[in-house]
mmCIF file of C-alpha atoms and ligand atoms in Angstrom:
data_model
loop_
_atom_site.group_PDB
_atom_site.id
_atom_site.type_symbol
_atom_site.label_atom_id
_atom_site.label_comp_id
_atom_site.label_asym_id
_atom_site.label_seq_id
_atom_site.Cartn_x
_atom_site.Cartn_y
_atom_site.Cartn_z
ATOM 1 C CA MET E 1 0.000 0.000 0.000
ATOM 2 C CA THR E 2 1.189 3.517 -0.782
ATOM 3 C CA SER E 3 1.962 5.476 2.338
ATOM 4 C CA TYR E 4 4.015 8.377 1.074
ATOM 5 C CA SER E 5 4.516 10.971 -1.632
ATOM 6 C CA ARG E 6 7.876 11.772 -3.212
ATOM 7 C CA ILE E 7 9.150 14.472 -5.556
ATOM 8 C CA THR E 8 10.217 12.740 -8.781
ATOM 9 C CA GLY E 9 10.930 15.796 -10.928
ATOM 10 C CA THR E 10 11.472 19.547 -10.709
ATOM 11 C CA GLY E 11 11.251 22.365 -13.254
ATOM 12 C CA SER E 12 11.241 26.138 -13.387
ATOM 13 C CA TYR E 13 10.924 29.061 -15.745
ATOM 14 C CA LEU E 14 11.961 32.711 -15.735
ATOM 15 C CA PRO E 15 10.651 35.170 -18.291
ATOM 16 C CA PRO E 16 13.507 36.376 -20.533
ATOM 17 C CA ARG E 17 13.546 40.057 -19.503
ATOM 18 C CA ARG E 18 16.164 40.397 -16.745
ATOM 19 C CA VAL E 19 16.098 43.745 -14.927
ATOM 20 C CA THR E 20 19.117 44.637 -12.801
ATOM 21 C CA ASN E 21 18.924 47.040 -9.870
ATOM 22 C CA ALA E 22 20.675 49.633 -12.031
ATOM 23 C CA ASP E 23 18.053 49.147 -14.812
ATOM 24 C CA LEU E 24 15.240 49.535 -12.282
ATOM 25 C CA ALA E 25 16.851 52.569 -10.628
ATOM 26 C CA ALA E 26 17.141 54.241 -14.058
ATOM 27 C CA GLU E 27 13.471 53.467 -14.828
ATOM 28 C CA LEU E 28 12.302 54.795 -11.439
ATOM 29 C CA ALA E 29 14.434 57.928 -11.854
ATOM 30 C CA THR E 30 12.260 58.872 -14.853
ATOM 31 C CA ARG E 31 9.341 59.039 -12.340
ATOM 32 C CA GLY E 32 11.391 61.147 -9.921
ATOM 33 C CA ILE E 33 11.904 58.181 -7.553
ATOM 34 C CA GLU E 34 15.344 57.636 -6.115
ATOM 35 C CA THR E 35 16.854 54.224 -5.357
ATOM 36 C CA SER E 36 20.197 52.542 -5.919
ATOM 37 C CA ASP E 37 21.844 49.182 -6.465
ATOM 38 C CA GLU E 38 23.735 49.741 -3.220
ATOM 39 C CA TRP E 39 20.571 50.287 -1.122
ATOM 40 C CA ILE E 40 18.737 47.296 -2.619
ATOM 41 C CA VAL E 41 21.690 44.889 -2.277
ATOM 42 C CA GLU E 42 22.525 45.965 1.267
ATOM 43 C CA ARG E 43 18.934 45.743 2.604
ATOM 44 C CA THR E 44 17.707 42.693 0.649
ATOM 45 C CA GLY E 45 20.481 40.854 -1.233
ATOM 46 C CA ILE E 46 18.569 41.345 -4.499
ATOM 47 C CA ARG E 47 20.676 42.230 -7.577
ATOM 48 C CA ALA E 48 18.224 41.435 -10.401
ATOM 49 C CA ARG E 49 14.748 40.098 -11.107
ATOM 50 C CA HIS E 50 12.862 38.963 -14.228
ATOM 51 C CA PHE E 51 9.705 40.661 -15.489
ATOM 52 C CA ALA E 52 7.187 38.984 -17.791
ATOM 53 C CA ALA E 53 6.303 40.541 -21.167
ATOM 54 C CA PRO E 54 2.998 42.459 -21.281
ATOM 55 C CA GLY E 55 1.052 39.673 -23.053
ATOM 56 C CA ALA E 56 2.348 36.805 -20.894
ATOM 57 C CA LYS E 57 0.040 35.027 -18.468
ATOM 58 C CA THR E 58 0.809 33.352 -15.148
ATOM 59 C CA SER E 59 -0.444 30.090 -16.685
ATOM 60 C CA ASP E 60 2.182 30.399 -19.470
ATOM 61 C CA LEU E 61 4.990 30.593 -16.909
ATOM 62 C CA GLY E 62 3.438 27.702 -14.984
ATOM 63 C CA VAL E 63 3.157 25.534 -18.105
ATOM 64 C CA HIS E 64 6.840 26.072 -18.982
ATOM 65 C CA ALA E 65 7.878 25.045 -15.454
ATOM 66 C CA ALA E 66 5.446 22.100 -15.459
ATOM 67 C CA ARG E 67 6.769 20.721 -18.769
ATOM 68 C CA ARG E 68 10.321 20.845 -17.422
ATOM 69 C CA ALA E 69 9.274 19.097 -14.198
ATOM 70 C CA LEU E 70 7.448 16.377 -16.180
ATOM 71 C CA GLU E 71 10.499 15.886 -18.398
ATOM 72 C CA SER E 72 12.799 15.508 -15.381
ATOM 73 C CA ALA E 73 10.371 12.996 -13.816
ATOM 74 C CA GLY E 74 10.103 11.047 -17.100
ATOM 75 C CA LYS E 75 6.325 11.518 -17.125
ATOM 76 C CA GLN E 76 3.816 12.446 -19.812
ATOM 77 C CA ALA E 77 1.181 15.099 -19.097
ATOM 78 C CA THR E 78 -1.456 12.390 -19.682
ATOM 79 C CA GLN E 79 -0.197 10.564 -16.563
ATOM 80 C CA VAL E 80 -0.955 13.569 -14.312
ATOM 81 C CA ASP E 81 -4.071 13.064 -12.172
ATOM 82 C CA LEU E 82 -4.004 16.269 -10.060
ATOM 83 C CA ILE E 83 -2.851 19.855 -10.702
ATOM 84 C CA ILE E 84 -2.523 22.445 -7.944
ATOM 85 C CA VAL E 85 -1.306 25.955 -8.763
ATOM 86 C CA ALA E 86 -0.209 28.278 -5.971
ATOM 87 C CA THR E 87 -0.576 31.866 -7.151
ATOM 88 C CA THR E 88 -1.553 35.346 -6.032
ATOM 89 C CA THR E 89 -1.622 36.659 -9.591
ATOM 90 C CA PRO E 90 -4.068 34.350 -11.413
ATOM 91 C CA ASP E 91 -4.834 34.793 -15.118
ATOM 92 C CA MET E 92 -8.493 35.571 -14.308
ATOM 93 C CA VAL E 93 -10.854 35.951 -11.363
ATOM 94 C CA PHE E 94 -12.086 32.527 -12.468
ATOM 95 C CA PRO E 95 -11.623 29.816 -13.632
ATOM 96 C CA SER E 96 -8.543 28.785 -11.704
ATOM 97 C CA THR E 97 -5.114 29.165 -13.267
ATOM 98 C CA ALA E 98 -4.775 25.409 -12.688
ATOM 99 C CA ALA E 99 -7.672 24.797 -15.113
ATOM 100 C CA ILE E 100 -5.947 26.945 -17.735
ATOM 101 C CA VAL E 101 -2.629 25.141 -17.166
ATOM 102 C CA GLN E 102 -4.403 21.799 -17.537
ATOM 103 C CA HIS E 103 -5.870 22.842 -20.887
ATOM 104 C CA LYS E 104 -2.540 24.250 -22.140
ATOM 105 C CA LEU E 105 -0.870 20.940 -21.238
ATOM 106 C CA GLY E 106 -3.408 19.253 -23.534
ATOM 107 C CA ILE E 107 -5.053 17.122 -20.858
ATOM 108 C CA ALA E 108 -8.538 16.975 -19.320
ATOM 109 C CA GLY E 109 -10.493 15.223 -16.615
ATOM 110 C CA CYS E 110 -8.267 15.277 -13.527
ATOM 111 C CA PRO E 111 -9.086 17.579 -10.584
ATOM 112 C CA VAL E 112 -7.389 20.993 -10.665
ATOM 113 C CA PHE E 113 -7.499 24.004 -8.344
ATOM 114 C CA ASP E 114 -5.557 27.031 -7.151
ATOM 115 C CA VAL E 115 -4.241 27.628 -3.650
ATOM 116 C CA GLN E 116 -4.037 31.193 -2.359
ATOM 117 C CA ALA E 117 -1.609 31.565 0.518
ATOM 118 C CA VAL E 118 0.558 34.254 -1.145
ATOM 119 C CA CYS E 119 4.280 33.545 -0.565
ATOM 120 C CA SER E 120 3.494 30.404 1.471
ATOM 121 C CA GLY E 121 1.322 29.093 -1.372
ATOM 122 C CA PHE E 122 3.698 26.424 -2.622
ATOM 123 C CA ILE E 123 4.226 25.009 0.891
ATOM 124 C CA TYR E 124 0.435 24.843 1.329
ATOM 125 C CA ALA E 125 -0.067 23.295 -2.136
ATOM 126 C CA LEU E 126 2.609 20.662 -1.572
ATOM 127 C CA THR E 127 1.021 19.718 1.760
ATOM 128 C CA VAL E 128 -2.436 19.360 0.159
ATOM 129 C CA ALA E 129 -1.043 17.268 -2.726
ATOM 130 C CA ASP E 130 0.841 15.045 -0.244
ATOM 131 C CA ALA E 131 -2.373 14.470 1.738
ATOM 132 C CA MET E 132 -4.334 13.644 -1.431
ATOM 133 C CA ILE E 133 -1.675 11.161 -2.534
ATOM 134 C CA ARG E 134 -1.448 9.506 0.880
ATOM 135 C CA THR E 135 -5.233 9.017 0.942
ATOM 136 C CA GLY E 136 -5.212 7.517 -2.563
ATOM 137 C CA THR E 137 -7.072 10.417 -4.224
ATOM 138 C CA ALA E 138 -4.150 11.016 -6.605
ATOM 139 C CA ARG E 139 -0.994 9.197 -7.705
ATOM 140 C CA CYS E 140 0.849 11.719 -9.875
ATOM 141 C CA ALA E 141 0.405 15.398 -9.031
ATOM 142 C CA LEU E 142 1.785 18.530 -10.612
ATOM 143 C CA VAL E 143 2.348 21.164 -7.915
ATOM 144 C CA ILE E 144 3.162 24.557 -9.373
ATOM 145 C CA GLY E 145 4.002 27.989 -7.967
ATOM 146 C CA ALA E 146 3.639 30.714 -10.603
ATOM 147 C CA GLU E 147 3.470 34.486 -10.381
ATOM 148 C CA ILE E 148 3.515 37.637 -12.471
ATOM 149 C CA PHE E 149 3.917 39.792 -9.383
ATOM 150 C CA SER E 150 5.066 42.802 -11.423
ATOM 151 C CA ARG E 151 1.388 43.308 -12.426
ATOM 152 C CA ILE E 152 0.424 44.198 -8.843
ATOM 153 C CA LEU E 153 3.459 46.344 -7.988
ATOM 154 C CA ASP E 154 3.209 50.075 -7.427
ATOM 155 C CA PHE E 155 6.169 51.474 -9.370
ATOM 156 C CA ASN E 156 5.698 54.760 -7.530
ATOM 157 C CA ASP E 157 6.473 53.033 -4.208
ATOM 158 C CA ARG E 158 10.192 52.329 -3.902
ATOM 159 C CA THR E 159 9.716 50.461 -0.628
ATOM 160 C CA THR E 160 7.963 47.581 -2.427
ATOM 161 C CA CYS E 161 8.588 47.676 -6.197
ATOM 162 C CA VAL E 162 12.302 46.875 -5.917
ATOM 163 C CA LEU E 163 11.634 43.643 -4.018
ATOM 164 C CA PHE E 164 9.609 41.424 -6.341
ATOM 165 C CA GLY E 165 9.948 39.505 -9.620
ATOM 166 C CA ASP E 166 8.107 37.076 -11.913
ATOM 167 C CA GLY E 167 8.675 33.353 -12.444
ATOM 168 C CA ALA E 168 7.411 29.819 -11.929
ATOM 169 C CA GLY E 169 8.551 26.558 -10.378
ATOM 170 C CA ALA E 170 6.968 23.104 -10.388
ATOM 171 C CA VAL E 171 7.401 19.632 -8.982
ATOM 172 C CA VAL E 172 5.960 16.249 -9.903
ATOM 173 C CA LEU E 173 4.822 14.549 -6.695
ATOM 174 C CA GLU E 174 4.155 10.818 -6.973
ATOM 175 C CA ALA E 175 2.859 8.023 -4.772
ATOM 176 C CA SER E 176 5.713 6.070 -3.242
ATOM 177 C CA THR E 177 6.278 3.204 -0.828
ATOM 178 C CA ALA E 178 9.152 5.177 0.784
ATOM 179 C CA PRO E 179 9.315 8.829 1.890
ATOM 180 C CA GLY E 180 9.348 11.410 0.393
ATOM 181 C CA LEU E 181 7.652 14.082 2.314
ATOM 182 C CA LEU E 182 8.337 13.490 6.004
ATOM 183 C CA ALA E 183 6.277 16.184 7.726
ATOM 184 C CA SER E 184 4.532 19.489 7.190
ATOM 185 C CA ASP E 185 3.670 22.375 9.506
ATOM 186 C CA LEU E 186 1.222 25.071 8.324
ATOM 187 C CA HIS E 187 -0.065 28.203 10.061
ATOM 188 C CA ALA E 188 -1.970 31.434 9.480
ATOM 189 C CA ASP E 189 -3.107 34.450 11.477
ATOM 190 C CA GLY E 190 -5.532 36.789 9.722
ATOM 191 C CA LYS E 191 -5.097 39.585 12.244
ATOM 192 C CA TYR E 192 -1.936 40.589 10.371
ATOM 193 C CA LEU E 193 -3.702 41.121 7.044
ATOM 194 C CA ASP E 194 -2.927 44.845 6.954
ATOM 195 C CA ILE E 195 0.872 44.502 7.061
ATOM 196 C CA LEU E 196 1.002 42.868 3.622
ATOM 197 C CA CYS E 197 -1.915 42.980 1.224
ATOM 198 C CA VAL E 198 -3.468 44.077 -2.044
ATOM 199 C CA PRO E 199 -6.612 45.673 -0.613
ATOM 200 C CA GLY E 200 -8.608 46.167 -3.828
ATOM 201 C CA HIS E 201 -11.506 44.006 -5.003
ATOM 202 C CA VAL E 202 -13.735 43.772 -8.051
ATOM 203 C CA ALA E 203 -17.292 45.093 -7.617
ATOM 204 C CA GLY E 204 -19.884 46.347 -10.046
ATOM 205 C CA GLY E 205 -17.513 46.004 -13.003
ATOM 206 C CA GLN E 206 -14.762 48.069 -11.384
ATOM 207 C CA VAL E 207 -11.795 47.659 -9.076
ATOM 208 C CA THR E 208 -12.665 49.190 -5.726
ATOM 209 C CA GLY E 209 -9.624 50.104 -3.605
ATOM 210 C CA SER E 210 -5.992 49.802 -4.634
ATOM 211 C CA PRO E 211 -5.069 46.762 -6.757
ATOM 212 C CA LEU E 212 -1.379 47.170 -5.815
ATOM 213 C CA VAL E 213 0.833 45.676 -3.088
ATOM 214 C CA ARG E 214 0.971 47.521 0.226
ATOM 215 C CA MET E 215 3.482 46.426 2.868
ATOM 216 C CA ASP E 216 4.795 47.433 6.266
ATOM 217 C CA GLY E 217 8.309 46.100 5.601
ATOM 218 C CA GLN E 218 9.614 46.235 9.156
ATOM 219 C CA ALA E 219 6.547 44.497 10.632
ATOM 220 C CA VAL E 220 6.793 41.778 7.975
ATOM 221 C CA PHE E 221 10.510 41.390 8.617
ATOM 222 C CA LYS E 222 10.100 40.873 12.379
ATOM 223 C CA LEU E 223 7.194 38.452 12.050
ATOM 224 C CA ALA E 224 8.895 36.465 9.265
ATOM 225 C CA VAL E 225 12.080 35.962 11.299
ATOM 226 C CA ARG E 226 10.081 34.709 14.294
ATOM 227 C CA VAL E 227 7.643 32.350 12.541
ATOM 228 C CA LEU E 228 10.213 30.818 10.176
ATOM 229 C CA GLY E 229 12.328 29.840 13.175
ATOM 230 C CA GLU E 230 9.308 28.382 14.988
ATOM 231 C CA CYS E 231 7.946 26.302 12.126
ATOM 232 C CA ALA E 232 11.389 24.942 11.224
ATOM 233 C CA HIS E 233 11.719 23.495 14.726
ATOM 234 C CA ALA E 234 8.099 22.274 14.689
ATOM 235 C CA VAL E 235 8.430 20.352 11.422
ATOM 236 C CA LEU E 236 11.701 18.744 12.553
ATOM 237 C CA ALA E 237 10.016 17.621 15.787
ATOM 238 C CA LYS E 238 7.053 16.164 13.852
ATOM 239 C CA ALA E 239 9.448 14.170 11.654
ATOM 240 C CA GLY E 240 11.634 13.102 14.594
ATOM 241 C CA ARG E 241 14.677 14.747 13.031
ATOM 242 C CA GLU E 242 17.307 17.218 14.241
ATOM 243 C CA GLY E 243 18.709 20.392 12.675
ATOM 244 C CA ASP E 244 21.907 18.424 11.948
ATOM 245 C CA ASP E 245 19.935 16.135 9.629
ATOM 246 C CA ILE E 246 19.203 19.003 7.208
ATOM 247 C CA ASP E 247 21.344 18.952 4.069
ATOM 248 C CA TRP E 248 19.640 21.981 2.474
ATOM 249 C CA LEU E 249 17.460 24.814 3.707
ATOM 250 C CA ILE E 250 15.325 26.310 0.927
ATOM 251 C CA PRO E 251 13.376 29.184 2.484
ATOM 252 C CA HIS E 252 11.090 31.660 0.745
ATOM 253 C CA GLN E 253 13.427 33.970 -1.161
ATOM 254 C CA ALA E 254 12.353 37.425 0.058
ATOM 255 C CA ASN E 255 15.330 38.928 1.824
ATOM 256 C CA ILE E 256 18.793 37.489 2.429
ATOM 257 C CA ARG E 257 18.816 38.855 5.984
ATOM 258 C CA ILE E 258 15.634 36.914 6.884
ATOM 259 C CA MET E 259 17.034 33.764 5.253
ATOM 260 C CA GLU E 260 20.406 33.966 7.022
ATOM 261 C CA SER E 261 18.700 34.569 10.354
ATOM 262 C CA THR E 262 16.614 31.396 9.864
ATOM 263 C CA ALA E 263 19.755 29.397 9.025
ATOM 264 C CA ARG E 264 21.500 30.742 12.141
ATOM 265 C CA LYS E 265 18.551 29.732 14.351
ATOM 266 C CA LEU E 266 18.919 26.189 13.022
ATOM 267 C CA LYS E 267 22.717 26.354 13.521
ATOM 268 C CA LEU E 268 23.150 25.601 9.818
ATOM 269 C CA PRO E 269 26.327 26.743 8.076
ATOM 270 C CA PRO E 270 25.739 29.265 5.241
ATOM 271 C CA GLU E 271 26.744 26.628 2.626
ATOM 272 C CA LYS E 272 23.520 24.713 3.391
ATOM 273 C CA LEU E 273 21.316 27.678 2.532
ATOM 274 C CA VAL E 274 20.005 27.749 -1.050
ATOM 275 C CA VAL E 275 20.030 31.356 -2.252
ATOM 276 C CA THR E 276 18.455 32.599 -5.478
ATOM 277 C CA VAL E 277 16.986 35.881 -4.202
ATOM 278 C CA HIS E 278 19.963 37.774 -5.673
ATOM 279 C CA GLU E 279 18.913 36.722 -9.198
ATOM 280 C CA HIS E 280 15.127 36.246 -8.860
ATOM 281 C CA GLY E 281 13.967 38.806 -6.292
ATOM 282 C CA ASN E 282 10.871 37.736 -4.367
ATOM 283 C CA THR E 283 8.669 35.698 -6.721
ATOM 284 C CA SER E 284 6.041 34.957 -4.037
ATOM 285 C CA ALA E 285 4.511 31.462 -4.473
ATOM 286 C CA ALA E 286 7.069 30.628 -7.185
ATOM 287 C CA SER E 287 10.120 31.336 -5.053
ATOM 288 C CA VAL E 288 10.556 27.997 -3.242
ATOM 289 C CA PRO E 289 10.061 25.661 -6.253
ATOM 290 C CA LEU E 290 12.171 28.003 -8.417
ATOM 291 C CA ALA E 291 14.992 27.910 -5.878
ATOM 292 C CA MET E 292 14.621 24.154 -5.477
ATOM 293 C CA ASP E 293 14.843 23.468 -9.206
ATOM 294 C CA THR E 294 17.801 25.828 -9.530
ATOM 295 C CA ALA E 295 19.616 23.953 -6.741
ATOM 296 C CA VAL E 296 18.755 20.531 -8.216
ATOM 297 C CA ARG E 297 19.976 21.501 -11.689
ATOM 298 C CA ALA E 298 23.133 23.082 -10.227
ATOM 299 C CA GLY E 299 23.959 19.709 -8.625
ATOM 300 C CA GLN E 300 23.536 21.064 -5.076
ATOM 301 C CA VAL E 301 20.420 19.150 -3.982
ATOM 302 C CA LYS E 302 20.893 15.446 -4.758
ATOM 303 C CA ARG E 303 18.745 12.326 -4.419
ATOM 304 C CA GLY E 304 18.589 11.236 -0.787
ATOM 305 C CA ASP E 305 19.323 14.698 0.639
ATOM 306 C CA THR E 306 17.106 15.967 3.451
ATOM 307 C CA VAL E 307 15.606 19.312 2.489
ATOM 308 C CA LEU E 308 13.697 21.851 4.569
ATOM 309 C CA LEU E 309 11.329 24.076 2.543
ATOM 310 C CA GLU E 310 9.842 27.157 4.218
ATOM 311 C CA GLY E 311 7.317 29.790 3.179
ATOM 312 C CA VAL E 312 5.989 32.997 4.714
ATOM 313 C CA GLY E 313 3.683 35.616 3.287
ATOM 314 C CA GLY E 314 0.501 37.628 3.262
ATOM 315 C CA GLY E 315 -2.373 36.467 5.403
ATOM 316 C CA PHE E 316 -0.225 36.222 7.436
ATOM 317 C CA THR E 317 0.609 32.629 6.412
ATOM 318 C CA TRP E 318 3.655 30.495 7.083
ATOM 319 C CA GLY E 319 4.752 26.900 6.986
ATOM 320 C CA ALA E 320 7.430 24.313 6.383
ATOM 321 C CA VAL E 321 7.816 20.943 4.672
ATOM 322 C CA LEU E 322 10.631 18.521 5.500
ATOM 323 C CA LEU E 323 11.438 15.939 2.834
ATOM 324 C CA ASP E 324 13.948 13.370 1.668
ATOM 325 C CA PHE E 325 14.600 14.239 -1.960
HETATM 326 N N1 ACO M 401 15.725 52.819 -2.187
HETATM 327 C C1 ACO M 401 16.293 53.727 -1.385
HETATM 328 N N2 ACO M 401 15.806 54.039 -0.175
HETATM 329 C C2 ACO M 401 14.721 53.379 0.247
HETATM 330 C C3 ACO M 401 14.075 52.393 -0.534
HETATM 331 C C4 ACO M 401 14.622 52.128 -1.799
HETATM 332 N N3 ACO M 401 14.095 51.207 -2.632
HETATM 333 N N4 ACO M 401 13.025 51.919 0.140
HETATM 334 C C5 ACO M 401 12.999 52.560 1.322
HETATM 335 N N5 ACO M 401 14.005 53.454 1.385
HETATM 336 C C6 ACO M 401 14.369 54.343 2.482
HETATM 337 C C7 ACO M 401 13.197 54.650 3.386
HETATM 338 O O1 ACO M 401 12.420 55.701 2.856
HETATM 339 C C8 ACO M 401 13.894 55.032 4.670
HETATM 340 O O2 ACO M 401 14.340 56.354 4.551
HETATM 341 P P1 ACO M 401 14.273 57.343 5.824
HETATM 342 O O3 ACO M 401 15.163 56.715 6.838
HETATM 343 O O4 ACO M 401 14.811 58.625 5.267
HETATM 344 O O5 ACO M 401 12.836 57.369 6.215
HETATM 345 C C9 ACO M 401 15.130 54.127 4.683
HETATM 346 O O6 ACO M 401 15.294 53.682 3.320
HETATM 347 C C10 ACO M 401 15.012 52.944 5.596
HETATM 348 O O7 ACO M 401 13.739 52.327 5.375
HETATM 349 P P2 ACO M 401 13.298 51.079 6.208
HETATM 350 O O8 ACO M 401 11.916 50.684 5.817
HETATM 351 O O9 ACO M 401 13.593 51.307 7.655
HETATM 352 O O10 ACO M 401 14.337 49.988 5.672
HETATM 353 P P3 ACO M 401 14.558 48.528 6.165
HETATM 354 O O11 ACO M 401 15.946 48.325 6.602
HETATM 355 O O12 ACO M 401 13.457 48.055 7.088
HETATM 356 O O13 ACO M 401 14.407 47.693 4.818
HETATM 357 C C11 ACO M 401 12.839 46.323 3.642
HETATM 358 C C12 ACO M 401 13.177 47.726 4.112
HETATM 359 C C13 ACO M 401 13.910 45.846 2.695
HETATM 360 C C14 ACO M 401 11.497 46.344 2.938
HETATM 361 C C15 ACO M 401 12.798 45.385 4.882
HETATM 362 O O14 ACO M 401 11.974 45.932 5.879
HETATM 363 C C16 ACO M 401 12.309 44.027 4.519
HETATM 364 O O15 ACO M 401 12.938 43.288 3.793
HETATM 365 N N6 ACO M 401 11.144 43.624 5.089
HETATM 366 C C17 ACO M 401 10.586 42.337 4.803
HETATM 367 C C18 ACO M 401 9.933 42.409 3.487
HETATM 368 C C19 ACO M 401 9.603 41.074 2.977
HETATM 369 O O16 ACO M 401 10.341 40.125 3.179
HETATM 370 N N7 ACO M 401 8.486 41.012 2.309
HETATM 371 C C20 ACO M 401 8.022 39.871 1.688
HETATM 372 C C21 ACO M 401 7.687 38.752 2.648
HETATM 373 S S1 ACO M 401 6.189 38.034 2.373
HETATM 374 C C22 ACO M 401 6.006 38.031 0.782
HETATM 375 O O17 ACO M 401 6.938 37.637 0.134
HETATM 376 C C23 ACO M 401 4.798 38.541 0.142
#
């Protein structure tokens, strides 16, 4: 009998347009907004991000990442029996981006849905897919994080627009007699909704309120450092493992200072921290699978390694998944 789920393939995709801090600073200067490569690197670790072309859709990025994950797992799209897309920037209000991805992959029939947990979305989606596989509801799931976050950025607000980028990452999660995913730890607290949100909504054919990201950076920073430390220890305890067992920490890629603080709390040396924030910026729900695929393809994360994935984002939501790759 199947008791576990296991990642059998990873894939990712970045839109071709790479925007360095200097490029962005020059663009913002035309609006009378001052920023610099030095400020962005020192406060966040970000050096560049990718922005999608105007006509691109979140589902397009997700499909590219999904095809690469399927190829690395040696699977055909027709073998997929569940698709979950974690996104905050869906193609449409409805149907789900997962339904659009399914159609673009040329398949039909299997259950598909989106998960909205902002930057924790992939951790939530992976946990749901794992539960569905362990209960026999699915055997071969595509779990995707995909975002075109640049569409909801306020390019007149230098405190937020320099932080984010676009991209997608995906994994194929399959039923397995051996682990696989070892444990998961998810949390949320809606009282923090104001510190990180896009407050607008659609009503009467119009957007009411701002459709752009609003963030209290310092409040987010403090909360993120605390909860990422807590859920790392919680997921290790659930799995009966120690910090020493971790080969790789792949946290949400938002800010190098938050990531390094989490590694320090786990007493992990900096070499065990997977870092892509310098090249990707914060890609929200895409950041963890994008970083994971980058590390797998770079030969860092290898079969059998123990990997700690962590997410934190709007909601406030946070969580961790511990797995043997
Ligand atoms: N360029 C130049 N100066 C800037 C910029 C900028 N892009 N942005 C802000 N400043 C200025 C501010 O105006 C302020 O100036 P002042 O002192 O004259 O008022 C100064 O820099 C310091 O601003 P702070 O907000 O205190 O800077 P801080 O060190 O807190 O860094 C940052 C800001 C990078 C946003 C930090 O708070 C942070 O990373 N927070 C966490 C954000 C995060 O991780 N968000 C995502 C997590 S969840 C998710 O991914 C959705």
